[in-house]
Amino acid sequence: MWRVGTVIALHDETATARTITLEVSDWPGHVAGQHVDVRLTASDGYSAVRSYSIASAPNSEGRVELTVERLPGGEVSPYLTQEIAVGDRLELRGPIGGWFVWRTQQPEPIQLMAGGSGIVPLMAMIRSRVLAGSTAPFRVLYSVREPEAVFYREELQALSDQDHSLGLTYAYTRVTPKNWPRPPSRIDAALIANTTWPSKLVPTCYVCGPTSFVESASRLLTASGYDPDKIRTERFGPTGERQ
Ligand SMILES: Cc1cc2nc3c(=O)[nH]c(=O)nc-3n(C[C@H](O)[C@H](O)[C@H](O)COP(=O)(O)OP(=O)(O)OC[C@H]3O[C@@H](n4cnc5c(N)ncnc54)[C@H](O)[C@@H]3O)c2cc1C
């Protein structure tokens, strides 16, 4: 079933990513980690559908936030990050997904691992945890090209400063801030060992990002003793390729 959302706010997260806040009057509610399909239809009837994770925590106001990273030459993301305006209407279907979700009743330690825009559904989990007053201990390992590419930077920093049960680690792959202790590099076994929950605590892990990131992060977690059944993954490949 397609619903119509009205754009009520736009916010640039980075030079290439934008958060779109939609008001959807018949929104049935969602769980952190779910996504929607967005459909754009041209005047000649041609339409394109892409999936976008929900960034906002569940709320009773029918508000849905999406954060979209612009892919050069893409069909849909340039429109959503450059052309859409407040007051525009957008067709969406969802919420979708029942596995890659975090429910506020889950008490166990949670390990979140994001590659680039893979932070979006994990941010919904973090926001949902705050809103519900959950004390489930969370750790976030966020792999990102450079400091300027970090989404939700101030909010993440404020949350982790206020709450020591929310641990936040960045892994910069191309450019680091000045005097950063780790040279630019991908997530590796040493970083996993030093910054994620020890496997003996049996955390549930949520790994999200491009397919190659998800595969290598899952392999590293398994190699460091994590139970593969406790690793939930979401791949941000082109829509249609997702398993
Ligand atoms: C469940 C799910 C949730 C997603 N959530 C988000 C989200 O929260 N934010 C977000 O920005 N994106 C998200 N995506 C990716 C999104 O659906 C689109 O794939 C992306 O916006 C590109 O669409 P496009 O029409 O601009 O590019 P297209 O016209 O589809 O593709 C342009 C070119 O880029 C390649 N390409 C397409 N998608 C990707 C990709 N994700 N990574 C690398 N190359 C790609 C294509 O093969 C093609 O060569 C999600 C995908 C899935 C499956």
Coordinates of N, CA and C in Angstrom, one line a residue, residues 29-222:
G29 N 3.0 3.5 12.3 CA 4.1 3.4 13.3 C 5.2 2.4 12.8
H30 N 6.3 2.5 13.4 CA 7.4 1.7 13.0 C 8.3 1.2 14.1
V31 N 9.2 0.4 13.8 CA 10.2 -0.1 14.8 C 11.6 0.3 14.3
A32 N 12.5 0.7 15.2 CA 13.8 1.1 14.8 C 14.5 0.1 14.0
G33 N 15.0 0.5 12.8 CA 15.7 -0.5 12.0 C 15.0 -0.7 10.7
Q34 N 13.7 -0.4 10.7 CA 12.9 -0.7 9.4 C 13.2 0.4 8.4
H35 N 12.7 0.0 7.1 CA 12.9 1.0 6.0 C 11.6 1.2 5.3
V36 N 11.6 2.1 4.4 CA 10.5 2.3 3.5 C 10.9 2.2 2.0
D37 N 10.0 2.0 1.1 CA 10.3 2.2 -0.3 C 9.7 3.5 -0.7
V38 N 10.5 4.3 -1.5 CA 10.1 5.6 -2.0 C 9.9 5.5 -3.5
R39 N 8.7 6.0 -4.0 CA 8.5 5.9 -5.4 C 8.4 7.3 -6.0
L40 N 9.2 7.5 -7.0 CA 9.1 8.8 -7.8 C 8.5 8.5 -9.1
T41 N 7.6 9.3 -9.5 CA 6.9 9.1 -10.8 C 7.0 10.3 -11.7
A42 N 7.5 10.2 -12.9 CA 7.7 11.3 -13.8 C 6.4 11.6 -14.5
S43 N 6.3 12.8 -15.2 CA 5.1 13.2 -15.8 C 4.6 12.2 -16.9
D44 N 5.6 11.4 -17.5 CA 5.2 10.5 -18.6 C 4.9 9.1 -18.0
G45 N 4.8 9.0 -16.6 CA 4.3 7.8 -16.0 C 5.5 6.9 -15.6
Y46 N 6.7 7.2 -16.0 CA 7.9 6.3 -15.6 C 8.1 6.5 -14.1
S47 N 8.3 5.3 -13.5 CA 8.5 5.5 -12.0 C 9.8 4.7 -11.6
A48 N 10.4 5.1 -10.5 CA 11.6 4.5 -9.9 C 11.3 4.3 -8.4
V49 N 11.7 3.1 -7.9 CA 11.5 2.8 -6.5 C 12.8 2.5 -5.8
R50 N 13.1 3.2 -4.7 CA 14.3 2.9 -4.0 C 14.0 2.7 -2.5
S51 N 14.8 1.9 -1.8 CA 14.6 1.7 -0.3 C 15.4 2.7 0.5
Y52 N 14.8 3.2 1.6 CA 15.5 4.1 2.5 C 15.2 3.8 3.9
S53 N 16.2 3.6 4.7 CA 16.0 3.3 6.1 C 15.3 4.5 6.8
I54 N 14.6 4.2 7.9 CA 14.0 5.3 8.7 C 15.0 5.7 9.8
A55 N 15.3 7.0 9.8 CA 16.3 7.5 10.8 C 15.7 7.9 12.1
S56 N 14.4 8.2 12.1 CA 13.7 8.7 13.3 C 13.3 7.5 14.2
A57 N 13.2 7.9 15.5 CA 12.6 6.9 16.4 C 11.1 6.8 16.2
P58 N 10.5 5.7 16.6 CA 9.1 5.6 16.5 C 8.5 6.8 17.3
N59 N 7.4 7.3 16.8 CA 6.7 8.5 17.4 C 5.2 8.4 17.1
S60 N 4.4 9.1 17.8 CA 3.0 9.0 17.6 C 2.5 10.1 16.6
E61 N 3.4 10.9 16.1 CA 3.0 12.1 15.3 C 3.0 11.8 13.8
G62 N 3.3 10.6 13.4 CA 3.3 10.3 12.0 C 4.5 10.9 11.3
R63 N 5.6 11.1 12.0 CA 6.8 11.7 11.4 C 7.8 10.7 11.0
V64 N 8.3 10.8 9.8 CA 9.3 9.8 9.3 C 10.4 10.6 8.8
E65 N 11.6 10.3 9.3 CA 12.8 11.0 8.7 C 13.7 10.0 8.0
L66 N 14.1 10.4 6.8 CA 15.0 9.6 5.9 C 16.3 10.4 5.8
T67 N 17.4 9.8 5.7 CA 18.6 10.5 5.3 C 19.2 9.8 4.1
V68 N 19.4 10.6 3.1 CA 19.8 10.1 1.8 C 21.1 10.6 1.4
E69 N 22.0 9.7 1.0 CA 23.3 10.1 0.5 C 23.2 10.2 -1.1
R70 N 23.8 11.3 -1.6 CA 23.7 11.4 -3.1 C 24.7 10.6 -3.8
L71 N 24.2 9.8 -4.7 CA 25.2 9.0 -5.6 C 25.2 9.7 -6.9
P72 N 26.4 10.1 -7.4 CA 26.5 10.8 -8.6 C 26.0 9.9 -9.8
G73 N 25.1 10.5 -10.6 CA 24.5 9.8 -11.7 C 23.4 8.9 -11.3
G74 N 23.0 8.9 -10.0 CA 21.9 8.1 -9.6 C 20.6 8.6 -10.1
E75 N 19.6 7.8 -10.1 CA 18.3 8.2 -10.6 C 17.4 8.9 -9.5
V76 N 17.5 8.4 -8.3 CA 16.6 8.9 -7.3 C 17.3 9.8 -6.2
S77 N 18.5 9.4 -5.8 CA 19.2 10.1 -4.7 C 19.5 11.6 -5.0
P78 N 19.9 12.0 -6.3 CA 20.1 13.4 -6.5 C 18.8 14.2 -6.4
Y79 N 17.7 13.6 -6.8 CA 16.5 14.4 -6.6 C 16.1 14.6 -5.2
L80 N 16.3 13.5 -4.4 CA 16.0 13.6 -2.9 C 16.9 14.5 -2.2
T81 N 18.1 14.7 -2.6 CA 19.1 15.5 -1.9 C 19.2 16.9 -2.5
Q82 N 18.7 17.2 -3.7 CA 18.9 18.5 -4.2 C 17.7 19.2 -4.7
E83 N 16.6 18.4 -5.1 CA 15.5 19.1 -5.7 C 14.3 19.2 -4.8
I84 N 14.1 18.2 -4.0 CA 12.8 18.1 -3.2 C 12.7 19.3 -2.3
A85 N 11.5 19.8 -2.1 CA 11.3 21.1 -1.3 C 10.3 20.8 -0.3
V86 N 10.3 21.7 0.8 CA 9.3 21.6 1.8 C 8.0 21.9 1.2
G87 N 7.0 21.0 1.6 CA 5.6 21.1 1.0 C 5.4 20.1 -0.1
D88 N 6.5 19.5 -0.7 CA 6.3 18.5 -1.7 C 5.7 17.3 -1.1
R89 N 5.1 16.5 -2.0 CA 4.6 15.2 -1.5 C 5.4 14.0 -2.1
L90 N 5.5 13.0 -1.3 CA 6.4 11.9 -1.7 C 5.6 10.6 -1.4
E91 N 5.6 9.7 -2.4 CA 4.9 8.4 -2.1 C 5.9 7.4 -1.4
L92 N 5.4 6.8 -0.4 CA 6.2 5.8 0.3 C 5.3 4.6 0.7
R93 N 6.1 3.4 0.8 CA 5.4 2.2 1.2 C 6.2 1.6 2.4
G94 N 5.4 1.2 3.4 CA 6.1 0.6 4.6 C 5.4 0.9 5.8
P95 N 6.0 0.7 7.0 CA 7.4 0.3 7.2 C 7.6 -1.2 6.8
I96 N 8.9 -1.5 6.4 CA 9.2 -2.8 5.9 C 10.3 -3.4 6.8
G97 N 10.3 -4.7 7.0 CA 11.4 -5.4 7.7 C 11.0 -5.8 9.1
G98 N 11.4 -7.0 9.5 CA 11.1 -7.5 10.8 C 12.3 -8.1 11.5
W99 N 13.4 -8.2 10.8 CA 14.6 -8.9 11.4 C 15.6 -7.9 11.8
F100 N 15.9 -6.9 11.0 CA 16.9 -5.9 11.3 C 16.3 -4.8 12.1
V101 N 15.8 -5.2 13.3 CA 15.1 -4.2 14.1 C 15.6 -4.4 15.6
W102 N 15.6 -3.2 16.3 CA 15.9 -3.3 17.7 C 14.7 -2.9 18.4
R103 N 14.2 -3.7 19.4 CA 13.0 -3.4 20.2 C 13.4 -3.0 21.5
T104 N 12.7 -2.0 22.1 CA 13.1 -1.4 23.3 C 13.1 -2.3 24.5
Q105 N 12.4 -3.5 24.3 CA 12.4 -4.5 25.4 C 13.7 -5.3 25.5
Q106 N 14.6 -5.2 24.4 CA 15.8 -6.0 24.4 C 16.8 -5.4 25.5
P107 N 17.1 -6.3 26.5 CA 18.0 -5.7 27.5 C 19.5 -6.0 27.3
E108 N 19.8 -6.8 26.3 CA 21.2 -7.3 26.2 C 22.1 -6.2 25.6
P109 N 23.5 -6.3 25.8 CA 24.4 -5.3 25.1 C 24.2 -5.4 23.6
I110 N 24.3 -4.2 23.0 CA 24.0 -4.0 21.6 C 25.3 -3.5 21.0
Q111 N 25.8 -4.1 19.9 CA 26.9 -3.6 19.1 C 26.4 -3.1 17.8
L112 N 26.6 -1.9 17.5 CA 26.2 -1.3 16.2 C 27.4 -1.1 15.4
M113 N 27.4 -1.5 14.1 CA 28.5 -1.2 13.2 C 28.0 -0.6 11.9
A114 N 28.5 0.6 11.6 CA 28.0 1.3 10.4 C 29.1 1.6 9.4
G115 N 28.8 1.4 8.2 CA 29.7 1.9 7.1 C 29.0 3.0 6.4
G116 N 29.5 4.2 6.4 CA 28.9 5.3 5.7 C 27.4 5.5 6.1
S117 N 26.6 5.6 5.0 CA 25.2 5.9 5.3 C 24.5 4.7 6.0
G118 N 25.2 3.6 6.2 CA 24.6 2.5 7.1 C 24.3 3.0 8.5
I119 N 24.7 4.2 8.9 CA 24.4 4.7 10.2 C 22.9 5.0 10.4
V120 N 22.2 5.1 9.2 CA 20.8 5.6 9.3 C 19.9 4.8 10.2
P121 N 19.8 3.5 9.9 CA 18.9 2.7 10.8 C 19.4 2.5 12.2
L122 N 20.7 2.6 12.3 CA 21.3 2.4 13.6 C 21.0 3.7 14.5
M123 N 20.9 4.8 13.8 CA 20.6 6.1 14.5 C 19.2 6.0 15.0
A124 N 18.3 5.3 14.2 CA 16.9 5.1 14.7 C 16.9 4.3 16.0
M125 N 17.8 3.3 16.1 CA 17.9 2.5 17.3 C 18.4 3.3 18.4
I126 N 19.4 4.1 18.2 CA 20.0 5.0 19.3 C 18.9 5.9 19.8
R127 N 18.2 6.5 18.9 CA 17.2 7.5 19.2 C 16.0 6.8 20.0
S128 N 15.7 5.6 19.5 CA 14.6 4.9 20.1 C 15.0 4.5 21.6
R129 N 16.3 4.1 21.8 CA 16.8 3.8 23.1 C 16.6 5.0 24.1
V130 N 17.0 6.1 23.6 CA 16.9 7.4 24.4 C 15.5 7.6 24.8
L131 N 14.6 7.6 23.7 CA 13.2 8.0 23.9 C 12.5 7.0 24.9
A132 N 12.9 5.7 24.8 CA 12.3 4.7 25.7 C 12.9 4.7 27.1
G133 N 14.0 5.4 27.3 CA 14.7 5.3 28.6 C 15.3 4.0 28.8
S134 N 15.7 3.3 27.7 CA 16.3 1.9 27.9 C 17.7 2.1 28.4
T135 N 18.1 1.1 29.3 CA 19.4 1.1 29.8 C 20.3 0.0 29.1
A136 N 19.8 -0.6 28.0 CA 20.6 -1.6 27.3 C 21.9 -0.9 26.9
P137 N 23.1 -1.5 27.3 CA 24.3 -0.8 26.9 C 24.6 -0.9 25.4
F138 N 24.9 0.2 24.8 CA 25.1 0.3 23.3 C 26.6 0.7 23.1
R139 N 27.2 0.0 22.1 CA 28.4 0.5 21.5 C 28.3 0.7 20.0
V140 N 28.8 1.8 19.5 CA 28.7 2.1 18.1 C 30.1 2.2 17.5
L141 N 30.3 1.5 16.4 CA 31.6 1.6 15.7 C 31.2 2.1 14.3
Y142 N 31.6 3.3 13.9 CA 31.1 4.0 12.7 C 32.3 4.2 11.8
S143 N 32.3 3.5 10.7 CA 33.4 3.6 9.7 C 32.9 4.7 8.7
V144 N 33.8 5.7 8.5 CA 33.4 6.7 7.6 C 34.6 7.3 6.9
R145 N 34.5 7.8 5.7 CA 35.6 8.3 4.9 C 36.4 9.3 5.6
E146 N 35.7 10.4 6.2 CA 36.4 11.5 6.7 C 35.5 12.2 7.7
P147 N 36.0 13.1 8.6 CA 35.2 13.7 9.6 C 34.0 14.4 8.9
E148 N 34.2 15.1 7.8 CA 33.1 15.8 7.1 C 32.0 15.0 6.6
A149 N 32.2 13.6 6.6 CA 31.2 12.7 6.0 C 30.3 12.1 7.1
V150 N 30.6 12.5 8.4 CA 29.8 11.9 9.5 C 28.4 12.5 9.5
F151 N 27.4 11.6 9.6 CA 26.0 12.0 9.8 C 25.7 12.2 11.3
Y152 N 24.8 13.1 11.6 CA 24.3 13.3 13.0 C 25.4 13.5 14.0
R153 N 26.5 14.2 13.6 CA 27.7 14.3 14.4 C 27.5 14.9 15.8
E154 N 26.8 16.0 15.8 CA 26.6 16.7 17.1 C 25.7 15.9 18.0
E155 N 24.6 15.3 17.5 CA 23.7 14.6 18.3 C 24.4 13.3 18.8
L156 N 25.2 12.6 18.0 CA 25.9 11.4 18.5 C 26.9 11.8 19.6
Q157 N 27.6 12.9 19.4 CA 28.6 13.3 20.4 C 27.9 13.7 21.7
A158 N 26.8 14.5 21.6 CA 26.1 14.9 22.8 C 25.6 13.6 23.6
L159 N 25.0 12.7 22.8 CA 24.4 11.5 23.5 C 25.5 10.7 24.2
S160 N 26.7 10.5 23.5 CA 27.7 9.7 24.1 C 28.4 10.5 25.3
D161 N 28.4 11.8 25.2 CA 29.0 12.6 26.3 C 28.1 12.4 27.6
Q162 N 26.8 12.4 27.3 CA 25.8 12.4 28.5 C 25.7 11.1 29.1
D163 N 25.9 10.0 28.3 CA 25.5 8.7 28.7 C 26.7 7.7 28.5
H164 N 27.3 7.3 29.6 CA 28.5 6.4 29.4 C 28.2 5.0 29.0
S165 N 26.9 4.7 29.0 CA 26.5 3.3 28.5 C 26.3 3.4 27.0
L166 N 26.6 4.5 26.3 CA 26.6 4.6 24.9 C 28.0 5.0 24.4
G167 N 28.7 3.9 24.0 CA 30.1 4.1 23.5 C 30.2 4.4 22.0
L168 N 31.0 5.4 21.6 CA 31.1 5.8 20.2 C 32.5 5.8 19.8
T169 N 32.8 5.0 18.7 CA 34.1 5.0 18.1 C 34.0 5.2 16.6
Y170 N 34.9 6.1 16.1 CA 34.9 6.4 14.7 C 36.1 5.6 14.1
A171 N 36.0 5.1 12.9 CA 37.1 4.6 12.1 C 37.1 5.3 10.8
Y172 N 38.1 6.2 10.6 CA 38.2 7.0 9.4 C 39.0 6.2 8.4
T173 N 38.4 6.2 7.2 CA 39.1 5.3 6.1 C 40.0 6.1 5.2
R174 N 39.8 7.5 5.1 CA 40.6 8.3 4.1 C 41.3 9.4 4.8
V175 N 40.6 10.2 5.6 CA 41.2 11.4 6.3 C 40.7 11.3 7.7
T176 N 41.7 11.6 8.7 CA 41.3 11.6 10.1 C 41.3 13.1 10.6
P177 N 40.7 13.3 11.8 CA 41.0 14.6 12.4 C 42.4 14.7 12.8
K178 N 42.9 15.9 13.1 CA 44.3 16.2 13.5 C 44.6 15.3 14.7
N179 N 45.8 14.8 14.8 CA 46.3 14.1 16.0 C 45.4 12.8 16.3
W180 N 44.8 12.3 15.4 CA 43.9 11.1 15.6 C 44.9 9.9 15.8
P181 N 44.6 9.1 16.8 CA 45.6 8.0 17.1 C 45.7 6.9 16.1
R182 N 44.7 6.8 15.2 CA 44.8 5.6 14.3 C 44.9 6.2 12.8
P183 N 45.8 5.8 12.1 CA 45.9 6.2 10.7 C 44.7 5.8 9.9
P184 N 44.4 6.5 8.8 CA 43.2 6.2 8.0 C 43.3 4.7 7.6
S185 N 42.3 4.0 7.9 CA 42.2 2.6 7.5 C 40.9 2.0 7.8
R186 N 40.6 0.9 7.2 CA 39.3 0.2 7.4 C 39.3 -0.5 8.8
I187 N 38.1 -0.9 9.2 CA 38.0 -1.6 10.4 C 38.8 -2.9 10.3
D188 N 39.5 -3.2 11.4 CA 40.3 -4.5 11.4 C 40.1 -5.2 12.7
A189 N 40.8 -6.3 12.8 CA 40.6 -7.2 14.0 C 41.0 -6.5 15.3
A190 N 42.1 -5.6 15.2 CA 42.6 -5.0 16.4 C 41.5 -3.9 16.9
L191 N 40.9 -3.2 16.0 CA 39.9 -2.2 16.4 C 38.7 -2.9 17.0
I192 N 38.3 -4.1 16.4 CA 37.2 -4.8 16.9 C 37.5 -5.3 18.3
A193 N 38.7 -5.8 18.5 CA 39.1 -6.3 19.9 C 39.1 -5.1 20.9
N194 N 39.5 -3.9 20.5 CA 39.7 -2.8 21.4 C 38.4 -2.0 21.7
T195 N 37.5 -2.1 20.8 CA 36.3 -1.1 20.9 C 35.0 -1.8 21.0
T196 N 34.8 -3.0 20.6 CA 33.5 -3.6 20.6 C 33.3 -4.5 21.9
W197 N 32.1 -4.9 22.2 CA 31.8 -5.7 23.3 C 32.5 -7.0 23.2
P198 N 33.1 -7.5 24.4 CA 33.7 -8.8 24.3 C 32.6 -9.9 24.0
S199 N 33.0 -10.8 23.2 CA 32.0 -11.8 22.7 C 31.3 -12.6 23.9
K200 N 32.0 -12.7 25.0 CA 31.5 -13.4 26.1 C 30.2 -12.8 26.7
L201 N 30.0 -11.5 26.4 CA 28.8 -10.8 26.9 C 27.6 -11.1 26.0
V202 N 27.8 -11.9 24.9 CA 26.8 -12.3 23.9 C 25.9 -11.1 23.5
P203 N 26.6 -10.1 22.9 CA 25.8 -8.9 22.4 C 25.0 -9.3 21.1
T204 N 24.0 -8.6 20.9 CA 23.4 -8.7 19.5 C 24.0 -7.6 18.7
C205 N 24.4 -7.9 17.5 CA 25.1 -6.9 16.6 C 24.2 -6.6 15.4
Y206 N 24.3 -5.3 15.1 CA 23.6 -4.8 13.9 C 24.6 -4.2 13.0
V207 N 24.8 -4.7 11.8 CA 25.8 -4.2 10.9 C 25.1 -3.7 9.6
C208 N 25.4 -2.5 9.2 CA 24.7 -1.9 8.1 C 25.7 -1.0 7.3
G209 N 25.5 -1.1 5.9 CA 26.3 -0.3 5.0 C 26.4 -1.0 3.7
P210 N 27.4 -0.5 2.9 CA 27.5 -1.2 1.6 C 27.9 -2.7 1.7
T211 N 27.5 -3.5 0.8 CA 27.6 -4.9 0.8 C 29.1 -5.3 1.3
S212 N 30.1 -4.7 0.7 CA 31.5 -5.1 1.0 C 31.8 -4.8 2.4
F213 N 31.3 -3.7 3.0 CA 31.5 -3.4 4.4 C 30.8 -4.4 5.3
V214 N 29.6 -4.7 5.0 CA 28.8 -5.6 5.8 C 29.5 -7.0 5.8
E215 N 30.0 -7.4 4.7 CA 30.6 -8.8 4.6 C 31.9 -8.8 5.4
S216 N 32.7 -7.8 5.3 CA 34.0 -7.8 6.0 C 33.8 -7.6 7.5
A217 N 32.9 -6.7 7.9 CA 32.6 -6.5 9.3 C 32.1 -7.8 9.9
S218 N 31.2 -8.5 9.3 CA 30.6 -9.7 9.8 C 31.7 -10.8 10.0
R219 N 32.5 -10.8 9.0 CA 33.6 -11.8 9.0 C 34.5 -11.6 10.2
L220 N 34.9 -10.3 10.4 CA 35.7 -9.9 11.5 C 35.1 -10.2 12.9
L221 N 33.8 -9.9 13.0 CA 33.1 -10.2 14.2 C 33.1 -11.7 14.5
T222 N 32.8 -12.5 13.5 CA 32.7 -13.9 13.7 C 34.1 -14.5 14.1

